[in-house]
Coordinates of N, CA and C in Angstrom, one line a residue:
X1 N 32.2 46.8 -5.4 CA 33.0 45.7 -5.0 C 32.1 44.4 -5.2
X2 N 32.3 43.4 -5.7 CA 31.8 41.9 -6.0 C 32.4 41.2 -4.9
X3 N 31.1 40.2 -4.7 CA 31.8 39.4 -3.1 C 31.9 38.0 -4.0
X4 N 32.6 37.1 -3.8 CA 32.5 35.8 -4.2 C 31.4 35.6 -3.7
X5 N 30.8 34.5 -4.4 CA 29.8 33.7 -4.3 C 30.0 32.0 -3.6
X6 N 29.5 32.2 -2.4 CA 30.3 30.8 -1.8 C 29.3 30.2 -1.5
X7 N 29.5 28.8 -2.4 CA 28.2 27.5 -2.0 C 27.9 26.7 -0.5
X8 N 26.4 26.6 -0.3 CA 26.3 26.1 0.7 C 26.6 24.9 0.7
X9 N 27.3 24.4 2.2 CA 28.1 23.7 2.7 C 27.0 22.2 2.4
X10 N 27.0 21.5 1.4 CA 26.0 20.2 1.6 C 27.0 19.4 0.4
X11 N 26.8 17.9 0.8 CA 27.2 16.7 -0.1 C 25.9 15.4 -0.1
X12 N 25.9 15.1 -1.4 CA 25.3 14.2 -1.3 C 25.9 12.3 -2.2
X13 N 25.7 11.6 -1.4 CA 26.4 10.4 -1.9 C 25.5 9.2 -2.4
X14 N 25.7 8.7 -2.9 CA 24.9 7.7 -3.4 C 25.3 6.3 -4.6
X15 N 25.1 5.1 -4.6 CA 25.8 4.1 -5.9 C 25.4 4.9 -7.2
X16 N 26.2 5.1 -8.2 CA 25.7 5.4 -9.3 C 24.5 4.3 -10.0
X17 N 25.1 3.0 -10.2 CA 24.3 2.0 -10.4 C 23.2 1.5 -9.6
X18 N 22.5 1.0 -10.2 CA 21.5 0.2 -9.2 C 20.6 -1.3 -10.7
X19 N 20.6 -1.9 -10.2 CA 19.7 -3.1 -10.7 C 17.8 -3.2 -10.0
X20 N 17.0 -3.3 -11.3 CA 16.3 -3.6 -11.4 C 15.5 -3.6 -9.8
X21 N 14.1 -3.0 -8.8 CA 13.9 -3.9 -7.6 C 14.9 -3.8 -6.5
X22 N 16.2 -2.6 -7.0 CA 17.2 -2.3 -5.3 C 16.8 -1.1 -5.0
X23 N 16.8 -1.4 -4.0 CA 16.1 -0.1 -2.8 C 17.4 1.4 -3.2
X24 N 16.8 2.2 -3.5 CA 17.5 3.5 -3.7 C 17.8 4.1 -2.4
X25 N 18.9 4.7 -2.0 CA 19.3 5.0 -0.6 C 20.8 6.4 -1.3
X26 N 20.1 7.1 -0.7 CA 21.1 8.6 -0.6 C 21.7 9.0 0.9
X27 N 22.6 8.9 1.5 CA 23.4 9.9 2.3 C 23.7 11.4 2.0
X28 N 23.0 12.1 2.6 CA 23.3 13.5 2.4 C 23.5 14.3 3.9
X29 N 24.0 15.0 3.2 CA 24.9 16.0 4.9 C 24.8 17.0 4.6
X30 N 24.5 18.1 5.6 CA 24.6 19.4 5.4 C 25.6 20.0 6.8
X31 N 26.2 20.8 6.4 CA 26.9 22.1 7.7 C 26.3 23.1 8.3
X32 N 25.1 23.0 7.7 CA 24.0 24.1 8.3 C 23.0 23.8 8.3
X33 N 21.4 24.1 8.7 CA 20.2 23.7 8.6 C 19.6 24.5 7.0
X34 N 19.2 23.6 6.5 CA 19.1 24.1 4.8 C 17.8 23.1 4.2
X35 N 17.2 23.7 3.6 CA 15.8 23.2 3.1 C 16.4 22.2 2.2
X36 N 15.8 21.1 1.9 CA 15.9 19.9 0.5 C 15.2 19.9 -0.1
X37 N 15.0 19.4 -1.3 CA 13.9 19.4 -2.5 C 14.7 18.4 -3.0
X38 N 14.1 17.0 -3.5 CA 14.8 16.5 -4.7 C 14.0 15.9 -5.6
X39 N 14.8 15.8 -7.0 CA 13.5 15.7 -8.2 C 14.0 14.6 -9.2
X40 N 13.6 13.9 -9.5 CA 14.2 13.0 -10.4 C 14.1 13.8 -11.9
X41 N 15.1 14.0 -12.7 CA 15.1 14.7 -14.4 C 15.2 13.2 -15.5
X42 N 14.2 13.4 -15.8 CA 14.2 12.1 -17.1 C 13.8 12.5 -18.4
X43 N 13.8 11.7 -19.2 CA 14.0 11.6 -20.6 C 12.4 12.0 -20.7
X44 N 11.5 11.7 -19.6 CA 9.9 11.9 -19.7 C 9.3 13.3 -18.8
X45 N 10.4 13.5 -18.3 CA 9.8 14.6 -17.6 C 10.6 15.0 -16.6
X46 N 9.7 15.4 -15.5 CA 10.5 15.9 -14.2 C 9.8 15.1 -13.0
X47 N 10.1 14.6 -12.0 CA 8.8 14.0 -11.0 C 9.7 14.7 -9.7
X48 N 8.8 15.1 -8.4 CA 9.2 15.6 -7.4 C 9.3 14.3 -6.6
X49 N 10.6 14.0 -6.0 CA 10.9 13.1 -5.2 C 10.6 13.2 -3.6
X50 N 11.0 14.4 -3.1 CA 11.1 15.2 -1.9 C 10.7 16.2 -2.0
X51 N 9.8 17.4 -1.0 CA 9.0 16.3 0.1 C 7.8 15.3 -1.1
X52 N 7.5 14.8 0.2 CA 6.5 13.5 -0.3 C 4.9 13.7 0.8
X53 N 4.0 12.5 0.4 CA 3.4 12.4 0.8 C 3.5 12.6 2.5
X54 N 4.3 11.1 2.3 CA 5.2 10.9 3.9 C 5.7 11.7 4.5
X55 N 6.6 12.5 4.1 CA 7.4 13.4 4.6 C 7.2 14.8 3.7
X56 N 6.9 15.9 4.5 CA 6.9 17.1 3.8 C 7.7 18.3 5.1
X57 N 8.5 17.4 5.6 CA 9.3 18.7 6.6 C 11.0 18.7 5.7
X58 N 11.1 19.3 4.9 CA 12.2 19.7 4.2 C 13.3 20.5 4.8
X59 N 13.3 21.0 6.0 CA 14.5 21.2 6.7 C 15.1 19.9 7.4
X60 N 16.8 20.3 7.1 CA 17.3 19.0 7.5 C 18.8 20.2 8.4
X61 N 19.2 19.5 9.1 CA 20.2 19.9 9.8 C 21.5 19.7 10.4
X62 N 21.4 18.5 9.7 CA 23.0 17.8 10.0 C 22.8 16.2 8.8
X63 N 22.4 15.4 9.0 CA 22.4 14.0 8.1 C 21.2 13.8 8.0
X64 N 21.0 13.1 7.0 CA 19.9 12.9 6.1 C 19.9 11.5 5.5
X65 N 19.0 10.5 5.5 CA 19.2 9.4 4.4 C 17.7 9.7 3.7
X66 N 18.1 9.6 2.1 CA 16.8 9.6 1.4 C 16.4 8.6 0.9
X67 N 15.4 7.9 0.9 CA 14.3 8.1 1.0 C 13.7 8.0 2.7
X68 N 14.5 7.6 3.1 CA 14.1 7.5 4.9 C 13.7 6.2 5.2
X69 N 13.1 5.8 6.5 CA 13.1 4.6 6.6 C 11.5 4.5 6.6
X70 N 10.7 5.5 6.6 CA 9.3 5.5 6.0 C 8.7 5.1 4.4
X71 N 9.6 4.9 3.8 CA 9.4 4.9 2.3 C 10.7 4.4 1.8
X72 N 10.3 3.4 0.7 CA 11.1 2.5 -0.1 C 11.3 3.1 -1.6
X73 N 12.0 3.8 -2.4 CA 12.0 3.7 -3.5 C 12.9 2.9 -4.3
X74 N 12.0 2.1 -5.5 CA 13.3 1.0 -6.1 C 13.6 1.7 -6.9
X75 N 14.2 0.7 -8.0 CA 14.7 1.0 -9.2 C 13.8 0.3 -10.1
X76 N 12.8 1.3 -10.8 CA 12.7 -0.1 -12.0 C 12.9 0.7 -13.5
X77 N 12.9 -0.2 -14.4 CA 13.3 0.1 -16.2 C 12.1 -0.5 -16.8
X78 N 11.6 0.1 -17.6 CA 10.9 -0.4 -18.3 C 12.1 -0.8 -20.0
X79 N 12.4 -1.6 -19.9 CA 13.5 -2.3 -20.7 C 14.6 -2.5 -20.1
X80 N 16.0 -2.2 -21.1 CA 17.3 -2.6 -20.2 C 17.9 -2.2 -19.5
X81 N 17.8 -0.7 -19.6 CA 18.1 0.2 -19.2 C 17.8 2.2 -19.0
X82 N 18.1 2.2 -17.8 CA 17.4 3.5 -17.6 C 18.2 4.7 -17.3
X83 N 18.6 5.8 -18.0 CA 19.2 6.8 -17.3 C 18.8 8.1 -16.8
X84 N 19.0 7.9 -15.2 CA 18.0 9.4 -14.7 C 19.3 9.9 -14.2
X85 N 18.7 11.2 -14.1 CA 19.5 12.6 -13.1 C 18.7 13.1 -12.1
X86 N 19.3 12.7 -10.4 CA 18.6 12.9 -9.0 C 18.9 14.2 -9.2
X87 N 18.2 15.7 -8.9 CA 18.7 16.9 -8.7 C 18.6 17.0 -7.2
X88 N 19.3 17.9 -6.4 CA 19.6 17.7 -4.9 C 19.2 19.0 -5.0
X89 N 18.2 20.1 -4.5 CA 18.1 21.6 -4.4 C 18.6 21.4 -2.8
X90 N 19.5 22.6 -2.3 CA 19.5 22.7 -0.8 C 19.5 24.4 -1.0
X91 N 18.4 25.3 -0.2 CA 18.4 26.5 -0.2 C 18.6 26.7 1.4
X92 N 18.8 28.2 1.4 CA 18.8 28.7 2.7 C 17.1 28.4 3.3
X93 N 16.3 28.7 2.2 CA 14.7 29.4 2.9 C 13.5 28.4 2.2
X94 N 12.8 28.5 3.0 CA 11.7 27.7 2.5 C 11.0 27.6 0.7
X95 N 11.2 27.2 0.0 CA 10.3 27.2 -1.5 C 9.1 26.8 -1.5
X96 N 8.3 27.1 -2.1 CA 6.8 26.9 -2.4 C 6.8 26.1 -4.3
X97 N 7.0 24.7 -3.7 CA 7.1 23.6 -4.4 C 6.0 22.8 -4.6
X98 N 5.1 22.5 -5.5 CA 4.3 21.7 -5.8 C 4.7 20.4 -5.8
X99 N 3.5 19.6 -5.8 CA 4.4 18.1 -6.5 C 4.2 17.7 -7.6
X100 N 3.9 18.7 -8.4 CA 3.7 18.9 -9.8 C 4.5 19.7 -10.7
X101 N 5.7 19.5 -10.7 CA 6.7 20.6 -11.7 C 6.6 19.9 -13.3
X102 N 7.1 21.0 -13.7 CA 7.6 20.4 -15.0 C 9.0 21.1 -15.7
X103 N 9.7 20.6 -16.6 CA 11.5 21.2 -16.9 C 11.2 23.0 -17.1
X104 N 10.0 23.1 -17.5 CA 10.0 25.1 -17.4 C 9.7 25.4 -16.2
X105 N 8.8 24.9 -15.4 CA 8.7 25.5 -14.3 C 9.8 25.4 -12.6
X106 N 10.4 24.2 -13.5 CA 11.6 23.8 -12.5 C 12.7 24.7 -12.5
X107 N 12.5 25.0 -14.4 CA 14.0 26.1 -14.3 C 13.3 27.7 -13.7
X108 N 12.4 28.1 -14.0 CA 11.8 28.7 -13.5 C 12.2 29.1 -11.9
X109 N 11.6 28.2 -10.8 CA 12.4 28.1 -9.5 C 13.7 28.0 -9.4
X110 N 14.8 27.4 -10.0 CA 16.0 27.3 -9.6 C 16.6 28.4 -10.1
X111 N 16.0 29.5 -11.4 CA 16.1 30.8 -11.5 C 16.2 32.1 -10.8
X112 N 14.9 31.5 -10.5 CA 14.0 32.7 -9.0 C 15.3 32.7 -8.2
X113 N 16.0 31.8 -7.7 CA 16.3 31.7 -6.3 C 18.2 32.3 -6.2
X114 N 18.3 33.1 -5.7 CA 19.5 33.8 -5.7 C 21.4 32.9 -5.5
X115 N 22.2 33.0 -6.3 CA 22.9 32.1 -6.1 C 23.6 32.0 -5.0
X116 N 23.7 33.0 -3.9 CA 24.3 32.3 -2.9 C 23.2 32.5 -1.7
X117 N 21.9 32.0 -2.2 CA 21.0 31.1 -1.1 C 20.7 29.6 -1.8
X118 N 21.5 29.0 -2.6 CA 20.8 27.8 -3.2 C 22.5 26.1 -3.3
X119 N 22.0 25.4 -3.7 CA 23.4 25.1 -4.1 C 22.5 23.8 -4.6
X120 N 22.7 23.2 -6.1 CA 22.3 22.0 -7.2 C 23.4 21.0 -7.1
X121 N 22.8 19.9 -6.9 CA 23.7 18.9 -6.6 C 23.4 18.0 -7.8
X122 N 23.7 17.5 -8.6 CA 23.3 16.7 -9.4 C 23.7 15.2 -9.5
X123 N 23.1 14.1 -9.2 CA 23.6 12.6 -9.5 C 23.2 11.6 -10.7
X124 N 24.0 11.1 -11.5 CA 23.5 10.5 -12.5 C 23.3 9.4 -12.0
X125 N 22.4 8.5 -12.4 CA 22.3 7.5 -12.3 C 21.7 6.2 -13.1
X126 N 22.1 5.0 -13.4 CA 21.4 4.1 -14.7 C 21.1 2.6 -14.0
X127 N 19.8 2.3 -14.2 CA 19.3 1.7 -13.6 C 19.2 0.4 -14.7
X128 N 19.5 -1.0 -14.7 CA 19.8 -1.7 -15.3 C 19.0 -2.9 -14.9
X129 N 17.9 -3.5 -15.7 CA 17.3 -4.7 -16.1 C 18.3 -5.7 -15.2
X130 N 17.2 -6.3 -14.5 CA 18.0 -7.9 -14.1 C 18.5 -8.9 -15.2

């Protein structure tokens, strides 16, 4: 017998747009206590957003604002415009995350990890020259 596969309970919100120099700000919620990881995906690579220097306690348990009130991240372009994709990892269990990934070894982990302990959130977003 096959069980459905049911996603963990998390949302995440945020402007799609942003201009040049505006402070980046995510609301995220979970229904359960669930590990975070987030990574910015670009045209250049992968960069690990979450955890950070600042913050490396990746269990969250009810609300969340990213980047926190410890850390500012803006927006900037190097030209007119920028298009990235925020990935939101929320797992049941702890991952052993460097702050050094790259797009193989990212799919790599989000492979490893079983689909009903994980749930990929994805946000686009384009960041636009003043």
């Amino acid at each position: 017998e096959v069980e459905k596969a049911i996603q963990l309970p998390a949302s995440v919100d945020s402007k799609r747009i942003y201009f040049e120099g505006e402070q980046i700000d995510v609301d995220i919620s979970v229904g359960q206590p669930l590990y975070l990881y987030v990574f910015n995906y670009h045209k250049k690579g992968v960069e690990v957003l979450f955890p950070n220097r600042y913050n490396n306690d990746t269990l969250i348990d009810d609300r969340f604002t990213f980047p926190g009130d410890e850390v500012e991240i803006t927006a900037t372009v190097n030209g007119e415009r920028s298009d990235e994709t925020l990935l939101f990892l929320f797992t049941k269990r702890r991952q052993d995350i460097g702050m050094k990934v790259d797009r193989d070894s990212l799919r790599e982990i989000l492979e490893s990890i079983p689909v009903n302990e994980k749930r990929l959130i994805t946000h686009n977003i384009v960041i636009r020259s003043i």
